[in-house]
Amino acid sequence: MLRLVSWAIRGLAFALIGLDTFVRSTGLPEGTGRAAIVGAYLLCGACLAVWAVLDLRRPEDEPVRGPAVPVLLATVAAASGVACAEPGAGTMVGLAALVVIAAGSDLPLAAGWTVAAVGVLAVQVGALLSGAGHGVFLGYPLLLAVALLAGHNRRTHRIRAEQADLLLERAEELRAEQRRTAVLDERARIAREIHDVLAHSLGALGIQIQLARALAAQESGPAVDPRLPEVLERAQRMASEGLVETRRAVHALRGGDVPLPDGLAAAVTEYRSRHGAPARLEVRGEVGATLDPEQNLHLLRTAQEALINVAKHAPGQPVAVTLDYQEHHVALTVSNPLRRPGDAPPPAGPTVVTVDGGYGLTGIRERLALLGGSLRTDSADGAWTLTAEVPR
């Protein structure tokens, strides 16, 4: 937008200089002199038009490259510099000043000085050919020198603004890195606390349960409840699963990456072996770009909670787990048919237990929302479907 405004101003200046030179001025020479001024003005207009096309096609942050623009500016400076020395055509020096300002601002220093020198030399040649006075011979070159200084000042302000923007961007990056470091330090501290307290407690609990099972196996008689081994086995399994989940959470808090497809495959395999129901996993899309460790962990927890719900409310039903890596997000879908009143009772199997004590769909939805994701459930068409999405 700023370049369009600049070119609108240049076009207006070109038109006003033409009106002042050919309409308002009454001292233009006749014959060859007038034709030379008209030719110089048209040549300047053609060069300005080509320069405008090249400049507007150039990206905003890309510097001027190649010799085309310096040659066009030097041509305008030369033509207008010679013409402005003619009687009645003094305002043509405005075109030379216009391109010298642009050369000092946008071109490399050597090219900018060259354009200014061409303009000054052209004024001197024009003054000698037309016999102009000292005002043209000395005043117009001084005007072009001032225009070159104005261009350099404009360049300086632009460079300072670019440096200020770069420093601001670096400062924002530094602040973001400091915040990230603080978050990682806090997560590492929490991971240490979890590992020191919960993981050690669960490990000790598992050892004690193993000891209780060994002692129960040695005891016999009517005083020993026959369900005791099964209860102890279930308790040990819960402690082992809790220890695995604790280590997984600690791994995620420390910034480690949870292999989501492998974790889902293990969860599906465990579901099949524990509940004796068919279950399958399908992974779609490109898995190359991994998710954040926390996103992977919550998607895995979502699948585990969904499988527990299936085992509770639709035991024996087949389960389909789909992990879809799409362009802007990753979607996890768990689907199973709903049990109908006339269906046969499910086969006898172990009681469904959960370690997390109510991680629940509500908790999962809240955690996914904190990650910018969402959770949807649907029970239409005789099937229960859970869909969780997180951005990539």
GROMACS .gro file of C-alpha atoms in nm:
model
  392
    1MET     CA    1   0.000   0.000   0.000
    2LEU     CA    2   0.283   0.243   0.087
    3ARG     CA    3   0.446   0.183  -0.251
    4LEU     CA    4   0.119   0.248  -0.431
    5VAL     CA    5   0.087   0.580  -0.247
    6SER     CA    6   0.448   0.666  -0.337
    7TRP     CA    7   0.383   0.597  -0.702
    8ALA     CA    8   0.062   0.797  -0.694
    9ILE     CA    9   0.263   1.094  -0.561
   10ARG     CA   10   0.530   1.047  -0.829
   11GLY     CA   11   0.267   1.028  -1.102
   12LEU     CA   12   0.104   1.346  -0.972
   13ALA     CA   13   0.441   1.521  -0.961
   14PHE     CA   14   0.515   1.414  -1.320
   15ALA     CA   15   0.178   1.550  -1.436
   16LEU     CA   16   0.218   1.881  -1.250
   17ILE     CA   17   0.568   1.929  -1.394
   18GLY     CA   18   0.430   1.871  -1.743
   19LEU     CA   19   0.146   2.120  -1.689
   20ASP     CA   20   0.383   2.384  -1.554
   21THR     CA   21   0.634   2.332  -1.836
   22PHE     CA   22   0.402   2.311  -2.138
   23VAL     CA   23   0.086   2.494  -2.029
   24ARG     CA   24   0.173   2.755  -1.767
   25SER     CA   25   0.522   2.847  -1.892
   26THR     CA   26   0.544   3.112  -2.167
   27GLY     CA   27   0.919   3.124  -2.217
   28LEU     CA   28   0.979   2.792  -2.392
   29PRO     CA   29   1.199   2.812  -2.699
   30GLU     CA   30   1.052   2.746  -3.040
   31GLY     CA   31   1.145   2.481  -3.292
   32THR     CA   32   1.425   2.241  -3.202
   33GLY     CA   33   1.451   2.357  -2.842
   34ARG     CA   34   1.084   2.291  -2.771
   35ALA     CA   35   1.102   1.952  -2.946
   36ALA     CA   36   1.404   1.857  -2.733
   37ILE     CA   37   1.215   1.946  -2.413
   38VAL     CA   38   0.908   1.748  -2.524
   39GLY     CA   39   1.124   1.449  -2.615
   40ALA     CA   40   1.305   1.463  -2.281
   41TYR     CA   41   0.973   1.478  -2.094
   42LEU     CA   42   0.830   1.180  -2.286
   43LEU     CA   43   1.150   0.981  -2.235
   44CYS     CA   44   1.131   1.050  -1.861
   45GLY     CA   45   0.767   0.938  -1.858
   46ALA     CA   46   0.851   0.611  -2.035
   47CYS     CA   47   1.138   0.540  -1.795
   48LEU     CA   48   0.918   0.617  -1.494
   49ALA     CA   49   0.649   0.380  -1.625
   50VAL     CA   50   0.896   0.094  -1.669
   51TRP     CA   51   1.044   0.168  -1.325
   52ALA     CA   52   0.696   0.157  -1.171
   53VAL     CA   53   0.625  -0.184  -1.322
   54LEU     CA   54   0.955  -0.327  -1.199
   55ASP     CA   55   0.914  -0.176  -0.853
   56LEU     CA   56   0.555  -0.290  -0.799
   57ARG     CA   57   0.640  -0.644  -0.907
   58ARG     CA   58   0.929  -0.660  -0.658
   59PRO     CA   59   0.844  -0.816  -0.317
   60GLU     CA   60   0.814  -0.566  -0.033
   61ASP     CA   61   1.117  -0.688   0.160
   62GLU     CA   62   1.343  -0.761  -0.140
   63PRO     CA   63   1.610  -0.501  -0.227
   64VAL     CA   64   1.655  -0.361  -0.576
   65ARG     CA   65   1.869  -0.598  -0.783
   66GLY     CA   66   2.023  -0.580  -1.128
   67PRO     CA   67   2.118  -0.283  -1.347
   68ALA     CA   68   1.773  -0.209  -1.491
   69VAL     CA   69   1.649   0.033  -1.225
   70PRO     CA   70   1.980   0.228  -1.191
   71VAL     CA   71   1.992   0.270  -1.571
   72LEU     CA   72   1.631   0.395  -1.580
   73LEU     CA   73   1.694   0.644  -1.298
   74ALA     CA   74   2.017   0.767  -1.459
   75THR     CA   75   1.832   0.814  -1.790
   76VAL     CA   76   1.562   1.025  -1.621
   77ALA     CA   77   1.828   1.228  -1.437
   78ALA     CA   78   2.022   1.290  -1.761
   79ALA     CA   79   1.721   1.381  -1.977
   80SER     CA   80   1.555   1.606  -1.722
   81GLY     CA   81   1.892   1.759  -1.620
   82VAL     CA   82   1.969   1.871  -1.975
   83ALA     CA   83   1.613   1.990  -2.037
   84CYS     CA   84   1.580   2.191  -1.716
   85ALA     CA   85   1.858   2.428  -1.831
   86GLU     CA   86   1.643   2.545  -2.125
   87PRO     CA   87   1.447   2.869  -2.079
   88GLY     CA   88   1.101   2.810  -1.927
   89ALA     CA   89   1.170   2.442  -1.844
   90GLY     CA   90   1.325   2.489  -1.500
   91THR     CA   91   1.063   2.274  -1.326
   92MET     CA   92   1.200   1.972  -1.515
   93VAL     CA   93   1.472   1.962  -1.250
   94GLY     CA   94   1.200   1.823  -1.021
   95LEU     CA   95   1.210   1.494  -1.214
   96ALA     CA   96   1.588   1.474  -1.162
   97ALA     CA   97   1.545   1.546  -0.790
   98LEU     CA   98   1.271   1.280  -0.768
   99VAL     CA   99   1.491   1.002  -0.908
  100VAL     CA  100   1.797   1.113  -0.710
  101ILE     CA  101   1.598   1.083  -0.386
  102ALA     CA  102   1.488   0.733  -0.486
  103ALA     CA  103   1.844   0.638  -0.587
  104GLY     CA  104   1.986   0.755  -0.255
  105SER     CA  105   1.717   0.566  -0.064
  106ASP     CA  106   1.672   0.237  -0.252
  107LEU     CA  107   1.988   0.171  -0.456
  108PRO     CA  108   2.332   0.068  -0.329
  109LEU     CA  109   2.548   0.364  -0.231
  110ALA     CA  110   2.767   0.350  -0.544
  111ALA     CA  111   2.464   0.335  -0.775
  112GLY     CA  112   2.290   0.619  -0.590
  113TRP     CA  113   2.592   0.845  -0.614
  114THR     CA  114   2.629   0.757  -0.983
  115VAL     CA  115   2.268   0.860  -1.059
  116ALA     CA  116   2.322   1.189  -0.873
  117ALA     CA  117   2.650   1.253  -1.057
  118VAL     CA  118   2.479   1.187  -1.393
  119GLY     CA  119   2.209   1.439  -1.302
  120VAL     CA  120   2.461   1.705  -1.197
  121LEU     CA  121   2.670   1.650  -1.511
  122ALA     CA  122   2.360   1.674  -1.731
  123VAL     CA  123   2.263   2.006  -1.571
  124GLN     CA  124   2.613   2.140  -1.636
  125VAL     CA  125   2.603   2.028  -2.001
  126GLY     CA  126   2.255   2.173  -2.048
  127ALA     CA  127   2.359   2.503  -1.891
  128LEU     CA  128   2.661   2.529  -2.121
  129LEU     CA  129   2.456   2.446  -2.432
  130SER     CA  130   2.175   2.688  -2.350
  131GLY     CA  131   2.391   2.961  -2.205
  132ALA     CA  132   2.203   2.958  -1.873
  133GLY     CA  133   2.313   3.178  -1.586
  134HIS     CA  134   2.484   3.100  -1.259
  135GLY     CA  135   2.148   3.018  -1.093
  136VAL     CA  136   2.107   2.712  -1.312
  137PHE     CA  137   2.478   2.625  -1.325
  138LEU     CA  138   2.522   2.623  -0.947
  139GLY     CA  139   2.172   2.614  -0.797
  140TYR     CA  140   2.036   2.303  -0.967
  141PRO     CA  141   2.339   2.082  -0.880
  142LEU     CA  142   2.304   2.203  -0.521
  143LEU     CA  143   1.937   2.101  -0.532
  144LEU     CA  144   2.032   1.751  -0.654
  145ALA     CA  145   2.290   1.722  -0.375
  146VAL     CA  146   2.022   1.806  -0.120
  147ALA     CA  147   1.795   1.545  -0.284
  148LEU     CA  148   2.071   1.283  -0.250
  149LEU     CA  149   2.109   1.367   0.120
  150ALA     CA  150   1.732   1.335   0.164
  151GLY     CA  151   1.747   0.991   0.003
  152HIS     CA  152   2.030   0.886   0.236
  153ASN     CA  153   1.832   1.008   0.537
  154ARG     CA  154   1.533   0.807   0.420
  155ARG     CA  155   1.756   0.499   0.385
  156THR     CA  156   1.892   0.553   0.738
  157HIS     CA  157   1.544   0.576   0.888
  158ARG     CA  158   1.436   0.260   0.704
  159ILE     CA  159   1.740   0.065   0.821
  160ARG     CA  160   1.684   0.179   1.179
  161ALA     CA  161   1.320   0.075   1.161
  162GLU     CA  162   1.417  -0.267   1.024
  163GLN     CA  163   1.678  -0.309   1.299
  164ALA     CA  164   1.423  -0.207   1.563
  165ASP     CA  165   1.175  -0.463   1.427
  166LEU     CA  166   1.447  -0.730   1.428
  167LEU     CA  167   1.546  -0.647   1.786
  168LEU     CA  168   1.180  -0.659   1.892
  169GLU     CA  169   1.138  -0.997   1.723
  170ARG     CA  170   1.453  -1.128   1.892
  171ALA     CA  171   1.330  -0.999   2.228
  172GLU     CA  172   0.996  -1.176   2.179
  173GLU     CA  173   1.177  -1.497   2.088
  174LEU     CA  174   1.395  -1.462   2.398
  175ARG     CA  175   1.093  -1.407   2.622
  176ALA     CA  176   0.917  -1.706   2.466
  177GLU     CA  177   1.227  -1.920   2.521
  178GLN     CA  178   1.247  -1.803   2.882
  179ARG     CA  179   0.881  -1.893   2.936
  180ARG     CA  180   0.936  -2.232   2.773
  181THR     CA  181   1.240  -2.296   2.993
  182ALA     CA  182   1.042  -2.203   3.303
  183VAL     CA  183   0.760  -2.438   3.201
  184LEU     CA  184   1.004  -2.722   3.134
  185ASP     CA  185   1.172  -2.667   3.470
  186GLU     CA  186   0.837  -2.678   3.647
  187ARG     CA  187   0.733  -2.990   3.458
  188ALA     CA  188   1.063  -3.157   3.546
  189ARG     CA  189   1.007  -3.072   3.913
  190ILE     CA  190   0.654  -3.217   3.902
  191ALA     CA  191   0.787  -3.527   3.726
  192ARG     CA  192   1.043  -3.577   4.000
  193GLU     CA  193   0.773  -3.541   4.267
  194ILE     CA  194   0.546  -3.791   4.090
  195HIS     CA  195   0.829  -4.036   4.043
  196ASP     CA  196   0.957  -4.005   4.400
  197VAL     CA  197   0.615  -4.037   4.564
  198LEU     CA  198   0.368  -4.222   4.345
  199ALA     CA  199   0.598  -4.446   4.141
  200HIS     CA  200   0.794  -4.560   4.446
  201SER     CA  201   0.473  -4.618   4.640
  202LEU     CA  202   0.318  -4.826   4.362
  203GLY     CA  203   0.639  -5.025   4.321
  204ALA     CA  204   0.648  -5.102   4.692
  205LEU     CA  205   0.277  -5.188   4.686
  206GLY     CA  206   0.334  -5.436   4.402
  207ILE     CA  207   0.611  -5.606   4.600
  208GLN     CA  208   0.391  -5.632   4.907
  209ILE     CA  209   0.106  -5.781   4.701
  210GLN     CA  210   0.342  -6.040   4.554
  211LEU     CA  211   0.447  -6.130   4.909
  212ALA     CA  212   0.080  -6.156   5.015
  213ARG     CA  213   0.008  -6.387   4.720
  214ALA     CA  214   0.301  -6.609   4.818
  215LEU     CA  215   0.181  -6.626   5.179
  216ALA     CA  216  -0.179  -6.696   5.068
  217ALA     CA  217  -0.055  -6.980   4.845
  218GLN     CA  218   0.109  -7.142   5.148
  219GLU     CA  219  -0.206  -7.120   5.358
  220SER     CA  220  -0.490  -7.366   5.317
  221GLY     CA  221  -0.805  -7.456   5.500
  222PRO     CA  222  -1.164  -7.338   5.532
  223ALA     CA  223  -1.058  -7.008   5.687
  224VAL     CA  224  -0.897  -6.894   5.362
  225ASP     CA  225  -1.142  -6.740   5.119
  226PRO     CA  226  -1.103  -6.910   4.775
  227ARG     CA  227  -1.141  -6.570   4.606
  228LEU     CA  228  -0.832  -6.431   4.780
  229PRO     CA  229  -0.583  -6.529   4.504
  230GLU     CA  230  -0.804  -6.368   4.239
  231VAL     CA  231  -0.839  -6.048   4.444
  232LEU     CA  232  -0.465  -6.031   4.504
  233GLU     CA  233  -0.394  -6.094   4.137
  234ARG     CA  234  -0.630  -5.812   4.039
  235ALA     CA  235  -0.471  -5.579   4.294
  236GLN     CA  236  -0.125  -5.658   4.163
  237ARG     CA  237  -0.240  -5.596   3.807
  238MET     CA  238  -0.384  -5.259   3.907
  239ALA     CA  239  -0.060  -5.164   4.082
  240SER     CA  240   0.145  -5.269   3.777
  241GLU     CA  241  -0.078  -5.075   3.539
  242GLY     CA  242  -0.069  -4.774   3.767
  243LEU     CA  243   0.310  -4.789   3.770
  244VAL     CA  244   0.320  -4.805   3.389
  245GLU     CA  245   0.084  -4.506   3.361
  246THR     CA  246   0.288  -4.313   3.616
  247ARG     CA  247   0.609  -4.374   3.425
  248ARG     CA  248   0.437  -4.271   3.102
  249ALA     CA  249   0.315  -3.947   3.263
  250VAL     CA  250   0.664  -3.876   3.401
  251HIS     CA  251   0.810  -3.943   3.057
  252ALA     CA  252   0.569  -3.692   2.900
  253LEU     CA  253   0.633  -3.430   3.168
  254ARG     CA  254   1.006  -3.455   3.109
  255GLY     CA  255   0.947  -3.378   2.741
  256GLY     CA  256   0.984  -3.732   2.609
  257ASP     CA  257   0.774  -3.834   2.313
  258VAL     CA  258   0.514  -4.106   2.354
  259PRO     CA  259   0.501  -4.329   2.041
  260LEU     CA  260   0.128  -4.292   1.989
  261PRO     CA  261   0.069  -4.564   1.723
  262ASP     CA  262   0.269  -4.815   1.929
  263GLY     CA  263   0.087  -4.715   2.247
  264LEU     CA  264  -0.251  -4.755   2.078
  265ALA     CA  265  -0.149  -5.093   1.936
  266ALA     CA  266  -0.052  -5.210   2.285
  267ALA     CA  267  -0.383  -5.084   2.428
  268VAL     CA  268  -0.583  -5.264   2.157
  269THR     CA  269  -0.386  -5.586   2.207
  270GLU     CA  270  -0.440  -5.569   2.583
  271TYR     CA  271  -0.813  -5.513   2.528
  272ARG     CA  272  -0.837  -5.823   2.307
  273SER     CA  273  -0.647  -6.044   2.548
  274ARG     CA  274  -0.820  -5.921   2.862
  275HIS     CA  275  -1.181  -5.910   2.739
  276GLY     CA  276  -1.178  -6.166   2.460
  277ALA     CA  277  -1.347  -5.926   2.216
  278PRO     CA  278  -1.234  -5.837   1.863
  279ALA     CA  279  -1.054  -5.506   1.831
  280ARG     CA  280  -0.851  -5.351   1.550
  281LEU     CA  281  -0.635  -5.042   1.498
  282GLU     CA  282  -0.601  -4.844   1.175
  283VAL     CA  283  -0.349  -4.562   1.128
  284ARG     CA  284  -0.403  -4.323   0.838
  285GLY     CA  285  -0.201  -4.035   0.694
  286GLU     CA  286   0.161  -3.932   0.733
  287VAL     CA  287   0.293  -4.006   1.081
  288GLY     CA  288   0.623  -3.827   1.014
  289ALA     CA  289   0.535  -3.498   1.188
  290THR     CA  290   0.495  -3.601   1.552
  291LEU     CA  291   0.267  -3.432   1.798
  292ASP     CA  292   0.361  -3.266   2.120
  293PRO     CA  293   0.432  -3.528   2.393
  294GLU     CA  294   0.140  -3.400   2.599
  295GLN     CA  295  -0.094  -3.433   2.301
  296ASN     CA  296   0.024  -3.790   2.240
  297LEU     CA  297  -0.028  -3.877   2.606
  298HIS     CA  298  -0.383  -3.740   2.619
  299LEU     CA  299  -0.484  -3.913   2.296
  300LEU     CA  300  -0.355  -4.240   2.438
  301ARG     CA  301  -0.544  -4.179   2.763
  302THR     CA  302  -0.856  -4.102   2.560
  303ALA     CA  303  -0.831  -4.434   2.377
  304GLN     CA  304  -0.777  -4.623   2.703
  305GLU     CA  305  -1.079  -4.459   2.865
  306ALA     CA  306  -1.291  -4.532   2.558
  307LEU     CA  307  -1.189  -4.900   2.560
  308ILE     CA  308  -1.275  -4.923   2.932
  309ASN     CA  309  -1.618  -4.775   2.861
  310VAL     CA  310  -1.676  -5.028   2.583
  311ALA     CA  311  -1.582  -5.313   2.815
  312LYS     CA  312  -1.819  -5.179   3.082
  313HIS     CA  313  -2.123  -5.091   2.873
  314ALA     CA  314  -2.093  -5.309   2.562
  315PRO     CA  315  -1.889  -5.618   2.664
  316GLY     CA  316  -1.803  -5.857   2.384
  317GLN     CA  317  -1.870  -5.601   2.107
  318PRO     CA  318  -1.604  -5.542   1.838
  319VAL     CA  319  -1.409  -5.218   1.866
  320ALA     CA  320  -1.254  -5.016   1.583
  321VAL     CA  321  -0.980  -4.763   1.674
  322THR     CA  322  -0.872  -4.522   1.400
  323LEU     CA  323  -0.584  -4.273   1.420
  324ASP     CA  324  -0.598  -4.023   1.133
  325TYR     CA  325  -0.305  -3.783   1.076
  326GLN     CA  326  -0.455  -3.500   0.871
  327GLU     CA  327  -0.295  -3.180   0.745
  328HIS     CA  328  -0.392  -2.950   1.031
  329HIS     CA  329  -0.502  -3.190   1.306
  330VAL     CA  330  -0.492  -3.549   1.428
  331ALA     CA  331  -0.820  -3.733   1.492
  332LEU     CA  332  -0.869  -4.039   1.712
  333THR     CA  333  -1.192  -4.235   1.665
  334VAL     CA  334  -1.313  -4.527   1.878
  335SER     CA  335  -1.633  -4.695   1.760
  336ASN     CA  336  -1.832  -5.004   1.863
  337PRO     CA  337  -2.188  -5.137   1.810
  338LEU     CA  338  -2.430  -5.080   2.097
  339ARG     CA  339  -2.583  -5.381   2.272
  340ARG     CA  340  -2.951  -5.431   2.199
  341PRO     CA  341  -3.206  -5.581   2.437
  342GLY     CA  342  -3.232  -5.908   2.239
  343ASP     CA  343  -2.858  -5.971   2.215
  344ALA     CA  344  -2.708  -6.277   2.381
  345PRO     CA  345  -2.537  -6.215   2.714
  346PRO     CA  346  -2.166  -6.145   2.689
  347PRO     CA  347  -1.922  -6.424   2.767
  348ALA     CA  348  -1.801  -6.445   3.125
  349GLY     CA  349  -1.476  -6.265   3.179
  350PRO     CA  350  -1.280  -6.070   3.434
  351THR     CA  351  -1.433  -5.772   3.603
  352VAL     CA  352  -1.349  -5.441   3.440
  353VAL     CA  353  -1.131  -5.225   3.661
  354THR     CA  354  -0.972  -4.888   3.601
  355VAL     CA  355  -0.657  -4.753   3.753
  356ASP     CA  356  -0.709  -4.381   3.712
  357GLY     CA  357  -1.002  -4.365   3.948
  358GLY     CA  358  -1.227  -4.163   3.723
  359TYR     CA  359  -1.007  -3.997   3.460
  360GLY     CA  360  -1.336  -3.999   3.272
  361LEU     CA  361  -1.457  -3.840   2.953
  362THR     CA  362  -1.518  -3.510   3.132
  363GLY     CA  363  -1.158  -3.493   3.247
  364ILE     CA  364  -1.037  -3.593   2.900
  365ARG     CA  365  -1.250  -3.322   2.739
  366GLU     CA  366  -1.106  -3.060   2.974
  367ARG     CA  367  -0.748  -3.170   2.908
  368LEU     CA  368  -0.798  -3.173   2.531
  369ALA     CA  369  -0.953  -2.825   2.548
  370LEU     CA  370  -0.638  -2.697   2.719
  371LEU     CA  371  -0.440  -2.831   2.420
  372GLY     CA  372  -0.671  -2.662   2.169
  373GLY     CA  373  -0.848  -2.992   2.090
  374SER     CA  374  -1.200  -3.124   2.124
  375LEU     CA  375  -1.392  -3.440   2.218
  376ARG     CA  376  -1.721  -3.556   2.064
  377THR     CA  377  -1.937  -3.861   2.136
  378ASP     CA  378  -2.227  -3.993   1.932
  379SER     CA  379  -2.459  -4.290   1.968
  380ALA     CA  380  -2.646  -4.268   1.637
  381ASP     CA  381  -2.713  -4.556   1.393
  382GLY     CA  382  -2.676  -4.824   1.658
  383ALA     CA  383  -2.311  -4.749   1.727
  384TRP     CA  384  -2.126  -4.555   1.992
  385THR     CA  385  -1.849  -4.334   1.852
  386LEU     CA  386  -1.593  -4.120   2.031
  387THR     CA  387  -1.385  -3.869   1.833
  388ALA     CA  388  -1.096  -3.670   1.979
  389GLU     CA  389  -0.904  -3.410   1.778
  390VAL     CA  390  -0.589  -3.211   1.852
  391PRO     CA  391  -0.418  -2.955   1.625
  392ARG     CA  392  -0.088  -3.045   1.460
   0.00000   0.00000   0.00000
